[in-house]
PDB file of C-alpha atoms in Angstrom:
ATOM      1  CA  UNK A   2     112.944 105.515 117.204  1.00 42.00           C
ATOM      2  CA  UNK A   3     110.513 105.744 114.027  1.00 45.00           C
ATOM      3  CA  UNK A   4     111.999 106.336 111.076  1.00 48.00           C
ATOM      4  CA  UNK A   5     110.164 108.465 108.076  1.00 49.00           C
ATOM      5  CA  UNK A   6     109.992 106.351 105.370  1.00 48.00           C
ATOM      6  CA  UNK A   7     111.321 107.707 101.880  1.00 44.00           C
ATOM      7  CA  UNK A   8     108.467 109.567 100.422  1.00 43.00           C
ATOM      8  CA  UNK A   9     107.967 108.748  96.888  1.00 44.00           C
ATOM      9  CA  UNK A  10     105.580 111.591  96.088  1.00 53.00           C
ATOM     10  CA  UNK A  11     104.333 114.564  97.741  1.00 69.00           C
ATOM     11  CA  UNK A  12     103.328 113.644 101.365  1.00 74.00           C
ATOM     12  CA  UNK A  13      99.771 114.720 102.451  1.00 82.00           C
ATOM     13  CA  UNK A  14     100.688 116.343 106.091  1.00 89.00           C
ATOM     14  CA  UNK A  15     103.179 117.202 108.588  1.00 91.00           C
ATOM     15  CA  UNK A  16     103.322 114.715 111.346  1.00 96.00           C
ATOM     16  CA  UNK A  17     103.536 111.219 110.750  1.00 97.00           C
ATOM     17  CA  UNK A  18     101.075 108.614 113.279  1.00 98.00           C
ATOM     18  CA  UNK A  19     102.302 106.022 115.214  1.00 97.00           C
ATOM     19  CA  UNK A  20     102.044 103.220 115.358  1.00 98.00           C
ATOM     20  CA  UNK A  21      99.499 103.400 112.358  1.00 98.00           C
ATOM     21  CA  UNK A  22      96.184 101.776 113.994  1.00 98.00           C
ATOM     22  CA  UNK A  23      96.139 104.945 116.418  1.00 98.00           C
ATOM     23  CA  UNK A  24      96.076 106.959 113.402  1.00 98.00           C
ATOM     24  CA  UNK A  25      92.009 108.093 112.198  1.00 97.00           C
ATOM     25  CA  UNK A  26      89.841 108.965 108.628  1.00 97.00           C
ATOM     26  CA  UNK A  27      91.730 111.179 106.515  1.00 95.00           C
ATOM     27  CA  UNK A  28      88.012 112.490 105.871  1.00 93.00           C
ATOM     28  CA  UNK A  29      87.493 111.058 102.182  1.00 93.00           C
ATOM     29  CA  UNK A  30      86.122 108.442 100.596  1.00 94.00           C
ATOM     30  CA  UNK A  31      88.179 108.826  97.231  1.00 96.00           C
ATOM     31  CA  UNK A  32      91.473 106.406  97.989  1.00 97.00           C
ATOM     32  CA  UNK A  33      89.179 103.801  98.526  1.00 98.00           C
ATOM     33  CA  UNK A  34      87.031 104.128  95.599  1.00 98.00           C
ATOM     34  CA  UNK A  35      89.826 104.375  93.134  1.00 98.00           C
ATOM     35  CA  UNK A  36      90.589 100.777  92.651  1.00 98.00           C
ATOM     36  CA  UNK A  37      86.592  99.912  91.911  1.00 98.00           C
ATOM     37  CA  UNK A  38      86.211 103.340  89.847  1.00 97.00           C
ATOM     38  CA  UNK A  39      89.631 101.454  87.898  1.00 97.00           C
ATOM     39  CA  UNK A  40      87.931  98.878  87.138  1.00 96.00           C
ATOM     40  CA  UNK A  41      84.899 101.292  85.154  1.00 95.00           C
ATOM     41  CA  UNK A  42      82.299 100.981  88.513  1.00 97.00           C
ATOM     42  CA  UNK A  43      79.231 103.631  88.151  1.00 92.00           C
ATOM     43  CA  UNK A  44      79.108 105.817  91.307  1.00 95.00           C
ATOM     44  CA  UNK A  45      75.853 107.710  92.469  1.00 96.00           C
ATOM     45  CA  UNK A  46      75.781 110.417  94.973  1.00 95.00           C
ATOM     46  CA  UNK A  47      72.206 110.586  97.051  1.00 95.00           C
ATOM     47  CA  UNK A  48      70.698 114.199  97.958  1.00 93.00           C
ATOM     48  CA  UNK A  49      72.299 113.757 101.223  1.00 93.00           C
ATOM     49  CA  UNK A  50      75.998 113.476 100.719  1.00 92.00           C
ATOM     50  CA  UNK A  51      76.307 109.722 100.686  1.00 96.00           C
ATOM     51  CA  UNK A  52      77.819 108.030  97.386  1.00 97.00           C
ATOM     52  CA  UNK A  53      77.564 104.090  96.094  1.00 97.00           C
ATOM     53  CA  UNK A  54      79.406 102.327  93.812  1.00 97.00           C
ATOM     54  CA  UNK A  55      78.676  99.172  92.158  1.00 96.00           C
ATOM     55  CA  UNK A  56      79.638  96.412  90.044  1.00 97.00           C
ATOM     56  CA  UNK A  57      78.373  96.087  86.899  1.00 95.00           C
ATOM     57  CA  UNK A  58      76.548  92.981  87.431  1.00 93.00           C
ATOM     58  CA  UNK A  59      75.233  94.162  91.071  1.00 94.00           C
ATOM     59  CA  UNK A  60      76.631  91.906  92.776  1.00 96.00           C
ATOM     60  CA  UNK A  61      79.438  93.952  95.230  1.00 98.00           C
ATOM     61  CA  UNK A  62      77.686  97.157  96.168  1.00 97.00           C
ATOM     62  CA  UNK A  63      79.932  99.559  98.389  1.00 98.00           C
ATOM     63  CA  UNK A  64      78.664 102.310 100.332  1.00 98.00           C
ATOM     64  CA  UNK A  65      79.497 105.631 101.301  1.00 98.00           C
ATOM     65  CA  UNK A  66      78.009 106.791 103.925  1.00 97.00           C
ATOM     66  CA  UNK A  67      78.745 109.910 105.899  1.00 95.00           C
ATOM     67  CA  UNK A  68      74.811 110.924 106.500  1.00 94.00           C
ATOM     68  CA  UNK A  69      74.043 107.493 107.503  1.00 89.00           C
ATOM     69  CA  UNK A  70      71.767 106.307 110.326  1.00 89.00           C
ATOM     70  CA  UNK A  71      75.065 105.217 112.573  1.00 92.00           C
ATOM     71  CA  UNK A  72      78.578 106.135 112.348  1.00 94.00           C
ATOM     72  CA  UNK A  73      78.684 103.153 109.702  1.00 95.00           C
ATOM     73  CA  UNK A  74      80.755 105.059 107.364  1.00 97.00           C
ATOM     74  CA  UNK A  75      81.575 102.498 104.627  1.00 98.00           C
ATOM     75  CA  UNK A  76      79.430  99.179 104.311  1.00 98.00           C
ATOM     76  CA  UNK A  77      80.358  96.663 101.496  1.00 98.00           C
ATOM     77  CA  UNK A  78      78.069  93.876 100.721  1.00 98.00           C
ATOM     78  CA  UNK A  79      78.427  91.091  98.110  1.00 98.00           C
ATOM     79  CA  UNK A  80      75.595  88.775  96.448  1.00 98.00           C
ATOM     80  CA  UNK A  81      75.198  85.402  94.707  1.00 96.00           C
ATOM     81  CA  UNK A  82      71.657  86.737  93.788  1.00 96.00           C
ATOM     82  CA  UNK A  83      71.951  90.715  93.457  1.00 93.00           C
ATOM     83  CA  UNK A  84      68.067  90.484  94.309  1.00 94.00           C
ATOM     84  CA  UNK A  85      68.751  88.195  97.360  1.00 95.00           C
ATOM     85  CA  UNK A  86      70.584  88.689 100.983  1.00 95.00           C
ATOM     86  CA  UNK A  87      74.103  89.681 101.161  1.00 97.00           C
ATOM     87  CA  UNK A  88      76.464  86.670 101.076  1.00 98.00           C
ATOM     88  CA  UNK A  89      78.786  88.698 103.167  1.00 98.00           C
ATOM     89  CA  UNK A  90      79.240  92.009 104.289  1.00 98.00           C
ATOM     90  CA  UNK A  91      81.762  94.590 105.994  1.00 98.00           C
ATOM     91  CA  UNK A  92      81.418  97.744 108.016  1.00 98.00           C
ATOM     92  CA  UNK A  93      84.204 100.543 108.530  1.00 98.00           C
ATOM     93  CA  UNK A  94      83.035 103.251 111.122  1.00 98.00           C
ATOM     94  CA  UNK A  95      83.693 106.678 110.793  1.00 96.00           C
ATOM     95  CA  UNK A  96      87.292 107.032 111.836  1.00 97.00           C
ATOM     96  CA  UNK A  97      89.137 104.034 110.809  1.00 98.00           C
ATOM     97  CA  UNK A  98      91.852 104.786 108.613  1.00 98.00           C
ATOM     98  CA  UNK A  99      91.546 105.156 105.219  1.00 97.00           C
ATOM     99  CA  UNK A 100      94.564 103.479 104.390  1.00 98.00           C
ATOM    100  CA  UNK A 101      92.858 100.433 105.980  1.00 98.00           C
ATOM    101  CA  UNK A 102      89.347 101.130 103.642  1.00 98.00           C
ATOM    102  CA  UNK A 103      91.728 100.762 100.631  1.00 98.00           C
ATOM    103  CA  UNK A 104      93.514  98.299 100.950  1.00 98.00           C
ATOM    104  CA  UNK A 105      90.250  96.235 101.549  1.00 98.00           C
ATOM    105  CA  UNK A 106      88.687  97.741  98.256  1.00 98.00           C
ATOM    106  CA  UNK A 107      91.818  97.070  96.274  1.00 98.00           C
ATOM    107  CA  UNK A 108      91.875  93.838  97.192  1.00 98.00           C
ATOM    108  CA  UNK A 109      87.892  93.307  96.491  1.00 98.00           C
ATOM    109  CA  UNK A 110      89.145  94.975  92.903  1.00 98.00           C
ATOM    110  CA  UNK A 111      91.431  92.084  92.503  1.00 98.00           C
ATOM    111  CA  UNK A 112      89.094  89.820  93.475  1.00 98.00           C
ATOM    112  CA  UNK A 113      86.336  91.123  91.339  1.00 98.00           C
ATOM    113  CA  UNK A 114      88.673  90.870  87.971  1.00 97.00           C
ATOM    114  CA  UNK A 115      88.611  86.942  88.982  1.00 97.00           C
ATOM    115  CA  UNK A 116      85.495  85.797  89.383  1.00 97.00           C
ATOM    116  CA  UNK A 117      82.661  85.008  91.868  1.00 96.00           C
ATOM    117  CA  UNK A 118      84.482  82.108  92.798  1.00 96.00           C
ATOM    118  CA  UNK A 119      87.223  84.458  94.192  1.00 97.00           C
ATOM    119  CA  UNK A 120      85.119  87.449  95.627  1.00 97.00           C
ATOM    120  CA  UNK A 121      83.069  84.802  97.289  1.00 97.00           C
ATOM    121  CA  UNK A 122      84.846  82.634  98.580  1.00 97.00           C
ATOM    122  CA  UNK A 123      84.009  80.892 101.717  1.00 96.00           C
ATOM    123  CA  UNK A 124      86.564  80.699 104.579  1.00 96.00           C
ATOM    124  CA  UNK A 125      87.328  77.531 104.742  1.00 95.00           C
ATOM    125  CA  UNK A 126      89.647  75.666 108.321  1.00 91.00           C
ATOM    126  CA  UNK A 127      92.366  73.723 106.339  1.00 89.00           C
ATOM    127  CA  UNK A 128      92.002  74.633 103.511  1.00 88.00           C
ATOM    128  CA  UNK A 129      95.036  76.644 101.580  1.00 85.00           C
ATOM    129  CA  UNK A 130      94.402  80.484 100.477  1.00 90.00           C
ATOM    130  CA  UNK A 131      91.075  79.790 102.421  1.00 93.00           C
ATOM    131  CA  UNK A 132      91.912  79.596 105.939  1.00 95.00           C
ATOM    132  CA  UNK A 133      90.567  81.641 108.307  1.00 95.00           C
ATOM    133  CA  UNK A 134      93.937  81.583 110.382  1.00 95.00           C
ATOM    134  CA  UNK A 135      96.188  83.466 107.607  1.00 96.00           C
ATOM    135  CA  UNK A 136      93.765  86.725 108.380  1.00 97.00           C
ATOM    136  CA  UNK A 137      96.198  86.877 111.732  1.00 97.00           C
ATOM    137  CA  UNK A 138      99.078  85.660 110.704  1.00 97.00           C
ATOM    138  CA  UNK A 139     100.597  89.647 109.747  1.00 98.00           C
ATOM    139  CA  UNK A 140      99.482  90.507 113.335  1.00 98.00           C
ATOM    140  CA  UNK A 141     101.146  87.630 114.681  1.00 97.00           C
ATOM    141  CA  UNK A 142     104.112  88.045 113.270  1.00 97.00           C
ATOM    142  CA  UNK A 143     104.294  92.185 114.377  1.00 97.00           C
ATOM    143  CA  UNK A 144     104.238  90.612 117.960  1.00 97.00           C
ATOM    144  CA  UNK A 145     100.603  91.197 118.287  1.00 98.00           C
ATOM    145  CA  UNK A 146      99.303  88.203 121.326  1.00 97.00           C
ATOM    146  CA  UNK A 147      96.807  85.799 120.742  1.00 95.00           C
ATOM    147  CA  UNK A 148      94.604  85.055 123.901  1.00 93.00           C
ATOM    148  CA  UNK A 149      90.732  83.790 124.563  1.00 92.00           C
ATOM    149  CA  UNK A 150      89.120  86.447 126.635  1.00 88.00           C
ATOM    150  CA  UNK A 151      85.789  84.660 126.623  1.00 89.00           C
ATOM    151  CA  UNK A 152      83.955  81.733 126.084  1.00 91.00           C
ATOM    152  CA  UNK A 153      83.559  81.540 122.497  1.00 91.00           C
ATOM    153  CA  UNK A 154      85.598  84.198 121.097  1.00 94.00           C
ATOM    154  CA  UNK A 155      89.616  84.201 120.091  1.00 95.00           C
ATOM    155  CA  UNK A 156      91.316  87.512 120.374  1.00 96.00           C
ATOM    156  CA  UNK A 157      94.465  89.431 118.936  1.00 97.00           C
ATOM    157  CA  UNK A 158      96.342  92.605 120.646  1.00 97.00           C
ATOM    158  CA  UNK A 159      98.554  94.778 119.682  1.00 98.00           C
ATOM    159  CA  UNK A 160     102.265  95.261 121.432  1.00 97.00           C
ATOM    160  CA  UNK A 161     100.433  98.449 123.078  1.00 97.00           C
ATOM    161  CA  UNK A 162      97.289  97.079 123.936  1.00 97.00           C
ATOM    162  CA  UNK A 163      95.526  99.904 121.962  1.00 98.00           C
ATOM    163  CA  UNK A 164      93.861  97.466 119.040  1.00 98.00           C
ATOM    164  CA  UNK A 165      92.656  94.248 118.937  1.00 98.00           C
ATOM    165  CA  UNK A 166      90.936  91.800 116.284  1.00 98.00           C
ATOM    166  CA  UNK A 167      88.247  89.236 117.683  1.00 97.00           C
ATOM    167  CA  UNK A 168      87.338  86.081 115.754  1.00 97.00           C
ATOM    168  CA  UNK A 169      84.076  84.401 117.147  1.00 96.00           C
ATOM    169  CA  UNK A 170      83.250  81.145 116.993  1.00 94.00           C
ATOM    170  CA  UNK A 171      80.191  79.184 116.747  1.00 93.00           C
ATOM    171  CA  UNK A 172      76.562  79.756 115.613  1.00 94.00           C
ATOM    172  CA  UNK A 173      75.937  83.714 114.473  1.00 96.00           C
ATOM    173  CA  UNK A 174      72.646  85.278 113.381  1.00 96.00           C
ATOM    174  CA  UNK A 175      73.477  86.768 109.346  1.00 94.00           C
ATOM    175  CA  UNK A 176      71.268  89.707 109.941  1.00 94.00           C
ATOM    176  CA  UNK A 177      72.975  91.274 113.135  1.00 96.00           C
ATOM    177  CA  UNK A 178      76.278  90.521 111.325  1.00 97.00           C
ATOM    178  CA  UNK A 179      75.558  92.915 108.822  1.00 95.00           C
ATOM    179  CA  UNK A 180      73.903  95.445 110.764  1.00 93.00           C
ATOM    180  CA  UNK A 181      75.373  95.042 113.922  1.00 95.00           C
ATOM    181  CA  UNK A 182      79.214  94.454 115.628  1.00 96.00           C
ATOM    182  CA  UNK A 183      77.963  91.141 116.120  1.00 95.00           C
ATOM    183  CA  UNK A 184      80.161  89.943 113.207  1.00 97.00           C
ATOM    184  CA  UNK A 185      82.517  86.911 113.100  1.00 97.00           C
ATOM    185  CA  UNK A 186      85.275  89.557 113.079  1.00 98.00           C
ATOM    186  CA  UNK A 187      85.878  92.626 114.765  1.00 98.00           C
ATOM    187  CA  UNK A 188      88.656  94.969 114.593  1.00 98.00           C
ATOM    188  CA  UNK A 189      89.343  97.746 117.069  1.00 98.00           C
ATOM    189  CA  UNK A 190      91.548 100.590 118.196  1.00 98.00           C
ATOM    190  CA  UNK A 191      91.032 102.701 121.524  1.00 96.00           C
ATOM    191  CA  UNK A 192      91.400 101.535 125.550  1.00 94.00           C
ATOM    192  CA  UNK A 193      88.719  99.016 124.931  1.00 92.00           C
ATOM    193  CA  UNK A 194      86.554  97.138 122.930  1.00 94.00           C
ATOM    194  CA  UNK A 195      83.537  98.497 123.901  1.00 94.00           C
ATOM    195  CA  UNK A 196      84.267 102.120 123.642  1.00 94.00           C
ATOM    196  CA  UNK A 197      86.312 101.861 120.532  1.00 97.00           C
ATOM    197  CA  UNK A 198      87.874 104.805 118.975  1.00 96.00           C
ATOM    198  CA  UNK A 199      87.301 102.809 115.233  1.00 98.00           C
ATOM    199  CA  UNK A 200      86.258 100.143 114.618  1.00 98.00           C
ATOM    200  CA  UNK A 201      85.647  97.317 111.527  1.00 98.00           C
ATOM    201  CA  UNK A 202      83.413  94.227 111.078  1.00 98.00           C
ATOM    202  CA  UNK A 203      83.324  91.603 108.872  1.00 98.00           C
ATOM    203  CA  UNK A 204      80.412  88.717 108.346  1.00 98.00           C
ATOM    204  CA  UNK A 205      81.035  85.197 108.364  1.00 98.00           C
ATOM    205  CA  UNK A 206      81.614  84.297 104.373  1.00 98.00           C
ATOM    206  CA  UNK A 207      83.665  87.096 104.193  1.00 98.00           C
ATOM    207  CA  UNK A 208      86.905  86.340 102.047  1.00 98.00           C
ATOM    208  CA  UNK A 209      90.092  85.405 103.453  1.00 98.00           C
ATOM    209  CA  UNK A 210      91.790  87.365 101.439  1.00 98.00           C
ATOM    210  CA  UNK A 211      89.840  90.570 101.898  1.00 98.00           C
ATOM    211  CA  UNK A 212      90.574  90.180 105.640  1.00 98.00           C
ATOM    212  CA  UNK A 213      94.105  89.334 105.150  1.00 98.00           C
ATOM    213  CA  UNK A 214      94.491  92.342 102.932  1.00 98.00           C
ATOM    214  CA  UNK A 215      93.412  94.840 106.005  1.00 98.00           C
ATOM    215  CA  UNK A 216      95.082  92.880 108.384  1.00 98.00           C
ATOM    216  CA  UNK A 217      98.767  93.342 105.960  1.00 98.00           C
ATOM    217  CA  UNK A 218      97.864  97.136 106.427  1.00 98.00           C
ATOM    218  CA  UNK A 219      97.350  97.242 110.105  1.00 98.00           C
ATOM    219  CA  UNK A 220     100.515  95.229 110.519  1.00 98.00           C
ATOM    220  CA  UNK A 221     102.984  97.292 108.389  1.00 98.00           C
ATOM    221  CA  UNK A 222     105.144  98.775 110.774  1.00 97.00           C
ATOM    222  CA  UNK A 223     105.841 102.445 108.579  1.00 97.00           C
ATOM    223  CA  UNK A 224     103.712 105.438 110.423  1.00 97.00           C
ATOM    224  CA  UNK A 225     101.183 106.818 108.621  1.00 97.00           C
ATOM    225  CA  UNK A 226     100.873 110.749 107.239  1.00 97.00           C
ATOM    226  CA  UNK A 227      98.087 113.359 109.215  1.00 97.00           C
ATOM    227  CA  UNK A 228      97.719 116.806 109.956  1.00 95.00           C
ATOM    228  CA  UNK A 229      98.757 117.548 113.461  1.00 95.00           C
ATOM    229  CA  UNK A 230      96.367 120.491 113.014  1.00 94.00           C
ATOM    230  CA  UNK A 231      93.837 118.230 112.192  1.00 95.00           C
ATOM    231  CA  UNK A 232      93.571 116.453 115.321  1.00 94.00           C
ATOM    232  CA  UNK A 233      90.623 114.281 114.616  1.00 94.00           C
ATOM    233  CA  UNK A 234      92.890 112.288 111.947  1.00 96.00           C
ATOM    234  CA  UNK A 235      94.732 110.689 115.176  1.00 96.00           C
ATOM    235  CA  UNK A 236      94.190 109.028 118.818  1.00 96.00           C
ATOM    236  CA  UNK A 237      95.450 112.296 120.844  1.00 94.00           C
ATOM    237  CA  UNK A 238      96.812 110.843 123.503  1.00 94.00           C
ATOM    238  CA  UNK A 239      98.049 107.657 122.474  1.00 95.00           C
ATOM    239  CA  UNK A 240      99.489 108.025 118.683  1.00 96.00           C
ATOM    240  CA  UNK A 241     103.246 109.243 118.620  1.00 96.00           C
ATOM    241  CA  UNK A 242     103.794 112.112 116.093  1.00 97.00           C
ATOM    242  CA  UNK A 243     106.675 112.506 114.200  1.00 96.00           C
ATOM    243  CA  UNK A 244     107.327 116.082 112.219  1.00 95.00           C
ATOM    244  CA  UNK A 245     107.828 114.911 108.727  1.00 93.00           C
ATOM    245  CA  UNK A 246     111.100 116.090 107.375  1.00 85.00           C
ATOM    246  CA  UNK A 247     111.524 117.300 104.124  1.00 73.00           C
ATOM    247  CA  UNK A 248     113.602 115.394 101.399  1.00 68.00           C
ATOM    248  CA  UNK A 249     117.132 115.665 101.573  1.00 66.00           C
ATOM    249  CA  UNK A 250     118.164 118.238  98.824  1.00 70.00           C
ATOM    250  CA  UNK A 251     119.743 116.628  95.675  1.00 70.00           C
ATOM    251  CA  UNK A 252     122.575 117.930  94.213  1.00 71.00           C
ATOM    252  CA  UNK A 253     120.513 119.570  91.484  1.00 75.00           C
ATOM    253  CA  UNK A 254     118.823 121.209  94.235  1.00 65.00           C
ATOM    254  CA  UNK A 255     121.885 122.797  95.505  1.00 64.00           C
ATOM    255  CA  UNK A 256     123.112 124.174  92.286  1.00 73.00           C
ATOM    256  CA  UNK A 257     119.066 125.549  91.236  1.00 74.00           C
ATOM    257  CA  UNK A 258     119.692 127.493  94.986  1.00 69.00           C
ATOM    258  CA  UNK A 259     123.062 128.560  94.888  1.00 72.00           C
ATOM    259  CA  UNK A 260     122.681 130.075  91.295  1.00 72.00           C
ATOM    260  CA  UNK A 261     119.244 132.000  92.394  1.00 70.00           C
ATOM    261  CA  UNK A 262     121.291 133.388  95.429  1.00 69.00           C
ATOM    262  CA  UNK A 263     124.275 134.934  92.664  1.00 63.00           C
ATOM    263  CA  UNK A 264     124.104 138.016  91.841  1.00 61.00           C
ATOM    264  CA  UNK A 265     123.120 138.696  88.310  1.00 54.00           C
ATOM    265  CA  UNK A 266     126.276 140.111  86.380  1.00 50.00           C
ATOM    266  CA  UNK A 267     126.759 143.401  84.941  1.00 47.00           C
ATOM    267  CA  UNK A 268     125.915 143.314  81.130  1.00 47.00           C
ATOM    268  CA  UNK A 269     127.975 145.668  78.918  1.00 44.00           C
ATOM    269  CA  UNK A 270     125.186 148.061  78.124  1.00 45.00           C
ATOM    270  CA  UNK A 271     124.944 149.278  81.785  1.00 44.00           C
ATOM    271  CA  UNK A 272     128.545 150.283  82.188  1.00 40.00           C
ATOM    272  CA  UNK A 273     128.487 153.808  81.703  1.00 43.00           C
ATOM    273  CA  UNK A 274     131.368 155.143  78.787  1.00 39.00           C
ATOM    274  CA  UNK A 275     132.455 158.705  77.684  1.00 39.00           C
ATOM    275  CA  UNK A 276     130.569 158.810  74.015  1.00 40.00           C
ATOM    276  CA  UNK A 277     130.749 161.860  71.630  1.00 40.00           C
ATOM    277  CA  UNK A 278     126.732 160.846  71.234  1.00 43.00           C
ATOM    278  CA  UNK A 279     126.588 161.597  75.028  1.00 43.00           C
ATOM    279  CA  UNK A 280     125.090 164.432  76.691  1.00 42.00           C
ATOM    280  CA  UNK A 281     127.785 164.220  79.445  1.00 43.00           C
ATOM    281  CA  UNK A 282     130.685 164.356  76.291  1.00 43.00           C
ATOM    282  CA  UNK A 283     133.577 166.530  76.536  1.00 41.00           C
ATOM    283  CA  UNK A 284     133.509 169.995  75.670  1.00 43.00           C
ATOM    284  CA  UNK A 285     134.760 170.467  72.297  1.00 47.00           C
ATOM    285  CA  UNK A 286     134.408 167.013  71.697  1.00 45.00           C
ATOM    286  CA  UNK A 287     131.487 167.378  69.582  1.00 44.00           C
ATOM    287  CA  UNK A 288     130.620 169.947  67.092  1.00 40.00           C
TER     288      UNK A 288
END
């Protein structure tokens, strides 16, 4: 049975999702921004609704894009030139979780603080903290089952068999990575990869660490918070919701209650007394 985990602050919602990849979009960009707007980031907002952040030298750009030509929600792109092509780039759609955004921009924060030779770092086989493999190695190790569905491709599922990741080998063309899900990686949730109900890519050159950052998230085996109400936040039909209980009450909390449920005592001015200052005095008591 899930458990709810111990809220440290005020929950947002009343059902918790699980497992947490059949969760959805909370519906706003803001978590994921934070770490970048940290870190002093300008953001612009179009006439349309979109926003974009960037870094002060222009060389990790982040996008925000609920108006956008596709249901690319969030594409994040990072330059050696910032007046040349991307050096790698990332797409979230329009329902992947939020949770999932963030922890891929807090990691990019991280990243940024160190250097280019951090936030651009090439995957490298063999090679330490640069290893393509340690991107699956949190899904491995939450029993997810490594398999090659096709000729050229390496895939990851989930206990359920409602997400996947696909790595793809060999020769890929840089300009439908970035605008296409033809991308060395590919993460999915739904009944199948090509009707996914989210879905997130990721280019070639794309840092390890970035990946393995998302990949932590997806694994973590705590539910995630939604609105039942709001039932675009979650797969209907596959997630398992959870009412969220409220905290147990502290002992504080029990003495604050049983004091407002006293009644208030009697104070000495409201118990009536015989006075010779009285209208209601005794006759002859008063001259």
């Amino acid at each position: 049975m899930t458990q709810n985990p111990e809220p440290c602050h005020e929950i947002d919602g009343d059902v918790f999702v699980s497992p947490r990849h059949l969760a959805s979009t909370t519906g706003t960009g803001d978590p994921a921004f934070a770490p970048l707007l940290d870190l002093g980031w300008s953001i612009e907002h179009d006439d349309l609704g979109n926003a974009y952040t960037n870094a002060p030298d222009r060389k990790v750009r982040v996008g925000y894009l609920p108006e956008g030509e596709d249901d690319g929600l969030w594409r994040i792109n990072a330059y050696r030139d910032p007046f040349g092509p991307p050096t790698w780039g990332t797409c979230f759609n329009d329902r992947t979780p939020t949770e999932f955004v963030t922890a891929f921009t807090t990691a990019l924060a991280t990243a940024y603080e160190q250097g280019p030779a951090t936030y651009l770092a090439r995957p490298v086989a063999g090679i330490d903290e640069h290893d393509p493999f340690l991107a699956i190695v949190p899904l491995l190790k939450q029993g997810w089952e490594i398999d090659r569905p096709r000729w050229g491709v390496f895939a990851m599922q989930a206990p359920d068999g409602l997400a996947g990741m696909e790595f793809a080998t060999g020769d890929l063309d840089p300009e439908a990575e970035l605008s296409t899900r033809d991308a060395r990686w590919q993460l999915w949730a739904g009944k199948s990869i090509d009707r996914p109900v989210w879905y997130a890519t990721a280019s070639t050159d794309t840092p390890v660490a970035l990946l393995t950052a998302v990949t932590e998230c997806i694994a973590d085996p705590a539910p995630l918070p939604r609105s039942r109400q709001d039932t675009s936040s979650y797969i209907r039909g596959m997630a398992q919701l959870t009412p969220i209980l409220p905290p147990a009450p502290t002992p504080l909390d029990v003495r604050r209650a049983v004091a407002s449920r006293r009644p208030a005592a009697l104070v000495a001015a409201s118990v009536p007394r015989w006075s010779t200052t009285s209208r209601h005095a005794l006759p002859g008591s008063h001259r």
